[in-house]
PDB file of N, CA and C in Angstrom:
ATOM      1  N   UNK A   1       0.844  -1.177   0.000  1.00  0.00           N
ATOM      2  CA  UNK A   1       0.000   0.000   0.000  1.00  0.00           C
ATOM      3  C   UNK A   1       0.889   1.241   0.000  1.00  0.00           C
ATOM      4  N   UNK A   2       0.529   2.011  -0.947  1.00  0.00           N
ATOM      5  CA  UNK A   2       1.526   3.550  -1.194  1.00  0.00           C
ATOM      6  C   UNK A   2       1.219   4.367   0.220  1.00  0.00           C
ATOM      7  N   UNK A   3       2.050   5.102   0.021  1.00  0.00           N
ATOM      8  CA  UNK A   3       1.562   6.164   1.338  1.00  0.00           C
ATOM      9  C   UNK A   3       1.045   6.849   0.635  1.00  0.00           C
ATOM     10  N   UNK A   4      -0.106   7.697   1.111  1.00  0.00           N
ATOM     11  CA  UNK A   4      -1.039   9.017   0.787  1.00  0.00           C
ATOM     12  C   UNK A   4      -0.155  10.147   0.691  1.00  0.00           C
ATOM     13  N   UNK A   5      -0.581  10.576  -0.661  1.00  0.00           N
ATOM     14  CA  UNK A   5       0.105  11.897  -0.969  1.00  0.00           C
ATOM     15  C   UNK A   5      -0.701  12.974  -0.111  1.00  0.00           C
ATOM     16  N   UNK A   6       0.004  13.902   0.712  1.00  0.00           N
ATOM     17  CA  UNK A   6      -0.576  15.118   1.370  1.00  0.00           C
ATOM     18  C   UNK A   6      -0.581  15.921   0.159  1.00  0.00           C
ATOM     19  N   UNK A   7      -1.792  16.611   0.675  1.00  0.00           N
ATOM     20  CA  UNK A   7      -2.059  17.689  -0.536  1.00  0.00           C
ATOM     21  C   UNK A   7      -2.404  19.191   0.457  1.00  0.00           C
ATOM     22  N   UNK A   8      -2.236  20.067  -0.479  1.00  0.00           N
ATOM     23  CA  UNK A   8      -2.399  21.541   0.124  1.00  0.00           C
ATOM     24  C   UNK A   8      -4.032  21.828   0.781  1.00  0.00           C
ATOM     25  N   UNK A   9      -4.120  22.298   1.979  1.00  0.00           N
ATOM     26  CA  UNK A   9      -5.391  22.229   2.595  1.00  0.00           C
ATOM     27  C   UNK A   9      -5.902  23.320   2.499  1.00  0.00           C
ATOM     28  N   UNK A  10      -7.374  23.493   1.743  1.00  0.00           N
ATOM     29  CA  UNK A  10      -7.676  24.788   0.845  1.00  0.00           C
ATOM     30  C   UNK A  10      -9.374  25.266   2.152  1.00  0.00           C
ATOM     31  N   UNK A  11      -9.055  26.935   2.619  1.00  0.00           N
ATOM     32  CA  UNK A  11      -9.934  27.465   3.245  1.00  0.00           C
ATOM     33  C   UNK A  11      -9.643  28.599   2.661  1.00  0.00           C
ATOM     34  N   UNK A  12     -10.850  29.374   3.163  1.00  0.00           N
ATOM     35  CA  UNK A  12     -11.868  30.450   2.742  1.00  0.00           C
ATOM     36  C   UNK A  12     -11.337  31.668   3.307  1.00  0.00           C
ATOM     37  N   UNK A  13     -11.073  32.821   2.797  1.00  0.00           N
ATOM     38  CA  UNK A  13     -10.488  34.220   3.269  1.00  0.00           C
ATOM     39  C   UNK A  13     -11.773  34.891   3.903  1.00  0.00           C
ATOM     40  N   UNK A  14     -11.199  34.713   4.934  1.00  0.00           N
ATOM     41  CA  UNK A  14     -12.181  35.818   6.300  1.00  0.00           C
ATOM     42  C   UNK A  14     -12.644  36.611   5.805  1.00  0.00           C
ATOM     43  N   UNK A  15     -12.350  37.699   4.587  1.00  0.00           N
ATOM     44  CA  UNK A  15     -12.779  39.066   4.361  1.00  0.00           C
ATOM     45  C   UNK A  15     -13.521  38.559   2.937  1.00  0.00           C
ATOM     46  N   UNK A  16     -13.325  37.919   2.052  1.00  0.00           N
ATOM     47  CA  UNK A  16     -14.278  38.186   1.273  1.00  0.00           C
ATOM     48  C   UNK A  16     -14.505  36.566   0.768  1.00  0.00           C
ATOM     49  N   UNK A  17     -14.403  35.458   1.775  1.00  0.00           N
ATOM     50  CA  UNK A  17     -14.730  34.312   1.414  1.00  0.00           C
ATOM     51  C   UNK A  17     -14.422  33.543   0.080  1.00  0.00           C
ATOM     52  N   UNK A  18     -13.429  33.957  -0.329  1.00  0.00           N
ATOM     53  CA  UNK A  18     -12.249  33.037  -1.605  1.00  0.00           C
ATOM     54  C   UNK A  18     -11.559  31.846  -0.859  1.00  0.00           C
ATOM     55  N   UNK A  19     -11.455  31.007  -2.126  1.00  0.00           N
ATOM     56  CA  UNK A  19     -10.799  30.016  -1.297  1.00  0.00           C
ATOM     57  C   UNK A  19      -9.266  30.542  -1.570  1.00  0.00           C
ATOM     58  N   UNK A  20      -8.653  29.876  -0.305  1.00  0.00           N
ATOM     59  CA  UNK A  20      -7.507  30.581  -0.336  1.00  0.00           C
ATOM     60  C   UNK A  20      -6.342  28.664  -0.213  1.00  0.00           C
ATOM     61  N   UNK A  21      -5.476  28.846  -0.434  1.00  0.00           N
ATOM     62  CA  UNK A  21      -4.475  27.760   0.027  1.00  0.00           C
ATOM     63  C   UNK A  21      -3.714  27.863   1.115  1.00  0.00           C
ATOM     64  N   UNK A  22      -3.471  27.051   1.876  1.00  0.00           N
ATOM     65  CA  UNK A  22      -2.331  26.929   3.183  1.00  0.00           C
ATOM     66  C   UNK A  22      -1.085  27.487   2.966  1.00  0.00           C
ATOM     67  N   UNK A  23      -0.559  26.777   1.706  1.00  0.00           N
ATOM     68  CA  UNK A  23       0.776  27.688   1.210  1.00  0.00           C
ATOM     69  C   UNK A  23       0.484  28.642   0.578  1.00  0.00           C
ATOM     70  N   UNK A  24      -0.045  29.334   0.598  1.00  0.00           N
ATOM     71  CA  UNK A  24      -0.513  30.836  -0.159  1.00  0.00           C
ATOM     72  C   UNK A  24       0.026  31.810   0.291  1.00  0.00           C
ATOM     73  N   UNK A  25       1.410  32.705  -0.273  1.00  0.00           N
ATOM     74  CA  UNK A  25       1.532  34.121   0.491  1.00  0.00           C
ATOM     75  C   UNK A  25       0.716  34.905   1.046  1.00  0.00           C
ATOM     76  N   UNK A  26       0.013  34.872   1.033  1.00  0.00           N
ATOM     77  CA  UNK A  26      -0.996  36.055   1.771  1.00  0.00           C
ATOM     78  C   UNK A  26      -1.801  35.402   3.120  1.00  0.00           C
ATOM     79  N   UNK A  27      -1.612  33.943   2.754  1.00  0.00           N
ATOM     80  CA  UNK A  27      -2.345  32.779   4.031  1.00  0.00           C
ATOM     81  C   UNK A  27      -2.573  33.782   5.273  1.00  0.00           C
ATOM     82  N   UNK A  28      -3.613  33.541   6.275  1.00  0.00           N
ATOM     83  CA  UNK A  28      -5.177  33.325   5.828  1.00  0.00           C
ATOM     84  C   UNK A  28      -6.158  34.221   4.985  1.00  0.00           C
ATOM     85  N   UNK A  29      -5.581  35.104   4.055  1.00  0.00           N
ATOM     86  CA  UNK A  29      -6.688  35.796   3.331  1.00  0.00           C
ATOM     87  C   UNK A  29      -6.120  35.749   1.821  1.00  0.00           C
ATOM     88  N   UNK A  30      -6.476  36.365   0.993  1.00  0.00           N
ATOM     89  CA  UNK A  30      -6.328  35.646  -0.735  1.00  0.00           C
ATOM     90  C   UNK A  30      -5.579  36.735  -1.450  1.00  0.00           C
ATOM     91  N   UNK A  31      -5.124  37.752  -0.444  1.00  0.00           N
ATOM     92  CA  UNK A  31      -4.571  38.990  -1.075  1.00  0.00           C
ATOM     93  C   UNK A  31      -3.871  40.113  -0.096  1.00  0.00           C
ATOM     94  N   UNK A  32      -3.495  41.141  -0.233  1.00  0.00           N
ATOM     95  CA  UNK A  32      -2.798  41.931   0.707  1.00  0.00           C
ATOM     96  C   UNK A  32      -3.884  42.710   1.243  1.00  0.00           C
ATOM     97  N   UNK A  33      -4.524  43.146   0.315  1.00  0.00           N
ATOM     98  CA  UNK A  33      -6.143  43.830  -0.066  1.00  0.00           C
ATOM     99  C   UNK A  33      -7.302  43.639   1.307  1.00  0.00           C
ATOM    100  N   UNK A  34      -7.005  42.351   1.706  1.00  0.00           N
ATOM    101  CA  UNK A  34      -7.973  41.448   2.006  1.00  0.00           C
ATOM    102  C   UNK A  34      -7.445  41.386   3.769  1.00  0.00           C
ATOM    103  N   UNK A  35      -5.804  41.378   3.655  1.00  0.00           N
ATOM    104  CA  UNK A  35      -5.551  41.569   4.698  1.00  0.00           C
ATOM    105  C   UNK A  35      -5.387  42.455   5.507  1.00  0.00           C
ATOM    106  N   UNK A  36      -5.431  44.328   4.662  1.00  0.00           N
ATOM    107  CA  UNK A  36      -5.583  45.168   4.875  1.00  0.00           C
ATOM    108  C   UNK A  36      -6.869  45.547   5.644  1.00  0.00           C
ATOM    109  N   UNK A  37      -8.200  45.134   5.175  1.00  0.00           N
ATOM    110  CA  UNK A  37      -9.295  45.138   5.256  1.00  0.00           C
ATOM    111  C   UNK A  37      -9.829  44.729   6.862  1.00  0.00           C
ATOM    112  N   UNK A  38      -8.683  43.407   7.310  1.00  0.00           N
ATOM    113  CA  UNK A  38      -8.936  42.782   8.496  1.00  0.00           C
ATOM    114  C   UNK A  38      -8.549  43.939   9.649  1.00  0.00           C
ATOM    115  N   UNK A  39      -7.637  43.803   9.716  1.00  0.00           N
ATOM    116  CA  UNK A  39      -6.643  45.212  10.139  1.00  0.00           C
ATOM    117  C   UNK A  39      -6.903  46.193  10.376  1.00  0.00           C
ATOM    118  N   UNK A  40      -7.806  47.283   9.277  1.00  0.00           N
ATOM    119  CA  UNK A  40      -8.542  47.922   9.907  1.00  0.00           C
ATOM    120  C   UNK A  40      -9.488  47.677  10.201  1.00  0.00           C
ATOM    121  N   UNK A  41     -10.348  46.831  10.272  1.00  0.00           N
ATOM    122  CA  UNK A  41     -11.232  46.310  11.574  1.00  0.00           C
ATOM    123  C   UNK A  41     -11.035  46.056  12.596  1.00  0.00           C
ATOM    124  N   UNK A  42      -9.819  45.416  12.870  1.00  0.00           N
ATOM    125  CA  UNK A  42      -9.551  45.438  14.129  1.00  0.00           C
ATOM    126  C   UNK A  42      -9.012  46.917  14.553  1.00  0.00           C
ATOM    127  N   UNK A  43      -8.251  47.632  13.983  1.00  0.00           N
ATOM    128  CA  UNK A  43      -7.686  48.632  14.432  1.00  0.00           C
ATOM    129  C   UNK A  43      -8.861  49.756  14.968  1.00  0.00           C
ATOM    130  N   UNK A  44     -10.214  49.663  13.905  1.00  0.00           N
ATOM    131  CA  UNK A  44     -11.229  50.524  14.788  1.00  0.00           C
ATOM    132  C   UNK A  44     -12.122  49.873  15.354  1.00  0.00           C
ATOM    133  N   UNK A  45     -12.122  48.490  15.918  1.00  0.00           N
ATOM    134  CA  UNK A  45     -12.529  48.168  17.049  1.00  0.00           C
ATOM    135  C   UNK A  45     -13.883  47.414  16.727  1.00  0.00           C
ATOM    136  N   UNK A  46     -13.909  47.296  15.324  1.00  0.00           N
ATOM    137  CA  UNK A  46     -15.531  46.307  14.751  1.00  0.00           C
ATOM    138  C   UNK A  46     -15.190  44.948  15.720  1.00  0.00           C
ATOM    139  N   UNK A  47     -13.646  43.964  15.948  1.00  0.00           N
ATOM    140  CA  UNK A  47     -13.469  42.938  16.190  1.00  0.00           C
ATOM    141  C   UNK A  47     -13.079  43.240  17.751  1.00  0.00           C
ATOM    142  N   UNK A  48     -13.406  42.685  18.666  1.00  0.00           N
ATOM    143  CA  UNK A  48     -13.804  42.887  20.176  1.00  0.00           C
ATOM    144  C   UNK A  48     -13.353  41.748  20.578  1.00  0.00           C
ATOM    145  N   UNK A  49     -12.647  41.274  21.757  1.00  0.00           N
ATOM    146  CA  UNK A  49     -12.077  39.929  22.048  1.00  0.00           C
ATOM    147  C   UNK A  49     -13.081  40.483  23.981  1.00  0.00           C
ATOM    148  N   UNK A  50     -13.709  39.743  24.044  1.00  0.00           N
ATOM    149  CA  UNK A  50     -14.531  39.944  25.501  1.00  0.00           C
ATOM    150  C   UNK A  50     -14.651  38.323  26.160  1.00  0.00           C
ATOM    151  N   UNK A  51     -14.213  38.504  27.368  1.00  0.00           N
ATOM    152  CA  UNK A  51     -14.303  37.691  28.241  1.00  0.00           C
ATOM    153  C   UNK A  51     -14.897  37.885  29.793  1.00  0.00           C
ATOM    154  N   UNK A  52     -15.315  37.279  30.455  1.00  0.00           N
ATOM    155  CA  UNK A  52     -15.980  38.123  31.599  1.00  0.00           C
ATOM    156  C   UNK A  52     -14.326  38.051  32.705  1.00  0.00           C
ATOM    157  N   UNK A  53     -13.968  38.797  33.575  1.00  0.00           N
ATOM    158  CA  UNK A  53     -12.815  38.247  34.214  1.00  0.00           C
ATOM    159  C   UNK A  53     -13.342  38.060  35.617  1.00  0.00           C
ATOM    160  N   UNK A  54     -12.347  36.615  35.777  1.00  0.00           N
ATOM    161  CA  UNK A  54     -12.624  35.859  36.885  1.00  0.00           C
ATOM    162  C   UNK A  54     -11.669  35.639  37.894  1.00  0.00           C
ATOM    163  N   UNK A  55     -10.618  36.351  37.657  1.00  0.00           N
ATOM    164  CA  UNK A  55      -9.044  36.649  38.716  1.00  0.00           C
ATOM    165  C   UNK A  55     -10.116  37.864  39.981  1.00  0.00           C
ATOM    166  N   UNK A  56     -10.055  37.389  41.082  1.00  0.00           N
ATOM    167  CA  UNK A  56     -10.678  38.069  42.193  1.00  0.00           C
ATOM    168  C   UNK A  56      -9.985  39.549  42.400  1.00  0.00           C
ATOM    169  N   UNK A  57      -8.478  39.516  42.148  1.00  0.00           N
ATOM    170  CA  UNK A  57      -7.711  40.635  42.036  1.00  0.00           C
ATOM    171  C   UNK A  57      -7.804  41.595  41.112  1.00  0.00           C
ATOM    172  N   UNK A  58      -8.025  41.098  40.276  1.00  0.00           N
ATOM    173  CA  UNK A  58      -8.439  42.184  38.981  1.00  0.00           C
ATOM    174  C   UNK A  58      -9.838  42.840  39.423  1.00  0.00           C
ATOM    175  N   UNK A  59     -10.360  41.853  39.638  1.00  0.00           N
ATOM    176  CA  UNK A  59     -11.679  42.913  40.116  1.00  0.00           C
ATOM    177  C   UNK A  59     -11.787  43.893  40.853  1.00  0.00           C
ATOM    178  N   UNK A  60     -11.040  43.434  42.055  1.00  0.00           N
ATOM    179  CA  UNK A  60     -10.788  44.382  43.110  1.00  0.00           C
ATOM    180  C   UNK A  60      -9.898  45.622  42.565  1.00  0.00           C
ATOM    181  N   UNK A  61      -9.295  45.231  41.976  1.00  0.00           N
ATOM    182  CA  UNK A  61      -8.229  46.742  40.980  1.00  0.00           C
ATOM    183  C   UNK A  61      -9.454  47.377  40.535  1.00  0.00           C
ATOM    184  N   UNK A  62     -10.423  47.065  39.557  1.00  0.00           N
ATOM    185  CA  UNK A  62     -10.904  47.477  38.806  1.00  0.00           C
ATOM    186  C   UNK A  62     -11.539  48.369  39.431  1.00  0.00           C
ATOM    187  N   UNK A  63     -12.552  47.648  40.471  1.00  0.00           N
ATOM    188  CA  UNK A  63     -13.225  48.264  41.860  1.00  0.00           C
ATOM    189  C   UNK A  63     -13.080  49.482  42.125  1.00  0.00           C
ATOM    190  N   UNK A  64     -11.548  49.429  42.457  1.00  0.00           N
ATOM    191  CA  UNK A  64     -10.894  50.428  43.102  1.00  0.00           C
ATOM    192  C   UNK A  64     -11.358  51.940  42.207  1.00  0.00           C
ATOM    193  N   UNK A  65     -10.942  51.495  41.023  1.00  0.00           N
ATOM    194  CA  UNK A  65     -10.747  53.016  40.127  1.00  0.00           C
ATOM    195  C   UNK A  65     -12.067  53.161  39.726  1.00  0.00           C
ATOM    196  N   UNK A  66     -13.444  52.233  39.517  1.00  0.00           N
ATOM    197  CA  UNK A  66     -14.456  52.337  38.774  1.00  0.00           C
ATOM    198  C   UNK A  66     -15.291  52.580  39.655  1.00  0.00           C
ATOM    199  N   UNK A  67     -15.454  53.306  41.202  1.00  0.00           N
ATOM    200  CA  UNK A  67     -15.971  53.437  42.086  1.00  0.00           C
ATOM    201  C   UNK A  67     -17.011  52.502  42.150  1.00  0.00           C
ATOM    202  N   UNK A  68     -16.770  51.502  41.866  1.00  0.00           N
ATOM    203  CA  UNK A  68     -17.131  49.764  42.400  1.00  0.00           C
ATOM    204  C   UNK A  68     -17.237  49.407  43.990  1.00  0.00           C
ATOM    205  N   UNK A  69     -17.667  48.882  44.477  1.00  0.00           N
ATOM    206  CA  UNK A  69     -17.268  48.281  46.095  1.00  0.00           C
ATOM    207  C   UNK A  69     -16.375  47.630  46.298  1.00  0.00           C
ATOM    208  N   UNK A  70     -16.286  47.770  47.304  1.00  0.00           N
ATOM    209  CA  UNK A  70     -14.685  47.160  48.263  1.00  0.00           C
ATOM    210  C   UNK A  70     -15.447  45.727  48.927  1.00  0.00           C
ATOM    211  N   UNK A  71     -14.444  45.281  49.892  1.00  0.00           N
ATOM    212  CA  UNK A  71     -14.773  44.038  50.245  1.00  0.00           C
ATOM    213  C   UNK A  71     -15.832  43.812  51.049  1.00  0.00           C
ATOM    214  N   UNK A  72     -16.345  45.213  52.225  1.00  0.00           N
ATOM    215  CA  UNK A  72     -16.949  45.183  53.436  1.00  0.00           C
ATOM    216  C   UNK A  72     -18.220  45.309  52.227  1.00  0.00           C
ATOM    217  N   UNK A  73     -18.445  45.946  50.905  1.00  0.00           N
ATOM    218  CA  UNK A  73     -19.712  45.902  50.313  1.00  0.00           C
ATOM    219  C   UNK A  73     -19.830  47.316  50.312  1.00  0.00           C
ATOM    220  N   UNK A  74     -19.304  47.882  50.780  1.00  0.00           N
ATOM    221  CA  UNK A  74     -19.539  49.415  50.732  1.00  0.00           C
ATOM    222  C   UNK A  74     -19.362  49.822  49.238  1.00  0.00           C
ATOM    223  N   UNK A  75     -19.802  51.297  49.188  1.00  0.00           N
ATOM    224  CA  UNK A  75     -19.724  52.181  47.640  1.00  0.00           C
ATOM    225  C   UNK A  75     -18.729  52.714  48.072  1.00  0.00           C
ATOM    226  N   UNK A  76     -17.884  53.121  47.409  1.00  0.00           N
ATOM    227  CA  UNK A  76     -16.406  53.690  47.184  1.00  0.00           C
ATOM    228  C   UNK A  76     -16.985  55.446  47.532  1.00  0.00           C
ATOM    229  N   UNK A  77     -18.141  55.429  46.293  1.00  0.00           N
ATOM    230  CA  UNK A  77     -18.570  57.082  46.184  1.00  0.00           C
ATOM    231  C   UNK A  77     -19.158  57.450  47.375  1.00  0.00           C
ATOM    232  N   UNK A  78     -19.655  56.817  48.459  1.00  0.00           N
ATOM    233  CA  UNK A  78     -19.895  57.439  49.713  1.00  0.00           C
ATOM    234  C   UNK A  78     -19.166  59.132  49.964  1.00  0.00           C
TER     235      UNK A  78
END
C-alpha cells in the first residue's frame, strides 16, 4: 500500500470568502487587499475579544478606580 500523498489544505479568506491555500503568500486571506481590510477592523474596534474576568484581584483593581465596592460591600462614592 503507497503512502497518501498530502495535498495543500484549501480554506476560505475571512474578508471576502475566496478560497484561499495553506501555502498561499498572503495565508489566511487571498490577497494583501484582504488583509488590509482585516486590520482595519480590528484597528477601529468592529473585532472585540470579551471575556468576563474571573481573577478576584483584577476585580478588586478594577473596583478600586471604577468606584465599584470594596470588600466590606460598601460604595467607594460614599
Amino acid at each position: 500500500m503507497a503512502p497518501k500523498k498530502k495535498s495543500a489544505k484549501i480554506l476560505r479568506c475571512p474578508t471576502c470568502n475566496e478560497l484561499v491555500t495553506f501555502d498561499g503568500e498572503d495565508f489566511p486571506f487571498c490577497s494583501d487587499r484582504c488583509r488590509k481590510i482585516d486590520l482595519g477592523k480590528w484597528a477601529s474596534g468592529v473585532y472585540k475579544i470579551s471575556s468576563p474576568i474571573l481573577d478576584p484581584e483584577v476585580l478588586e483593581d478594577l473596583g478600586a478606580f471604577g468606584g465599584g465596592r470594596n470588600k466590606s460591600g460598601d460604595s467607594h462614592d460614599e
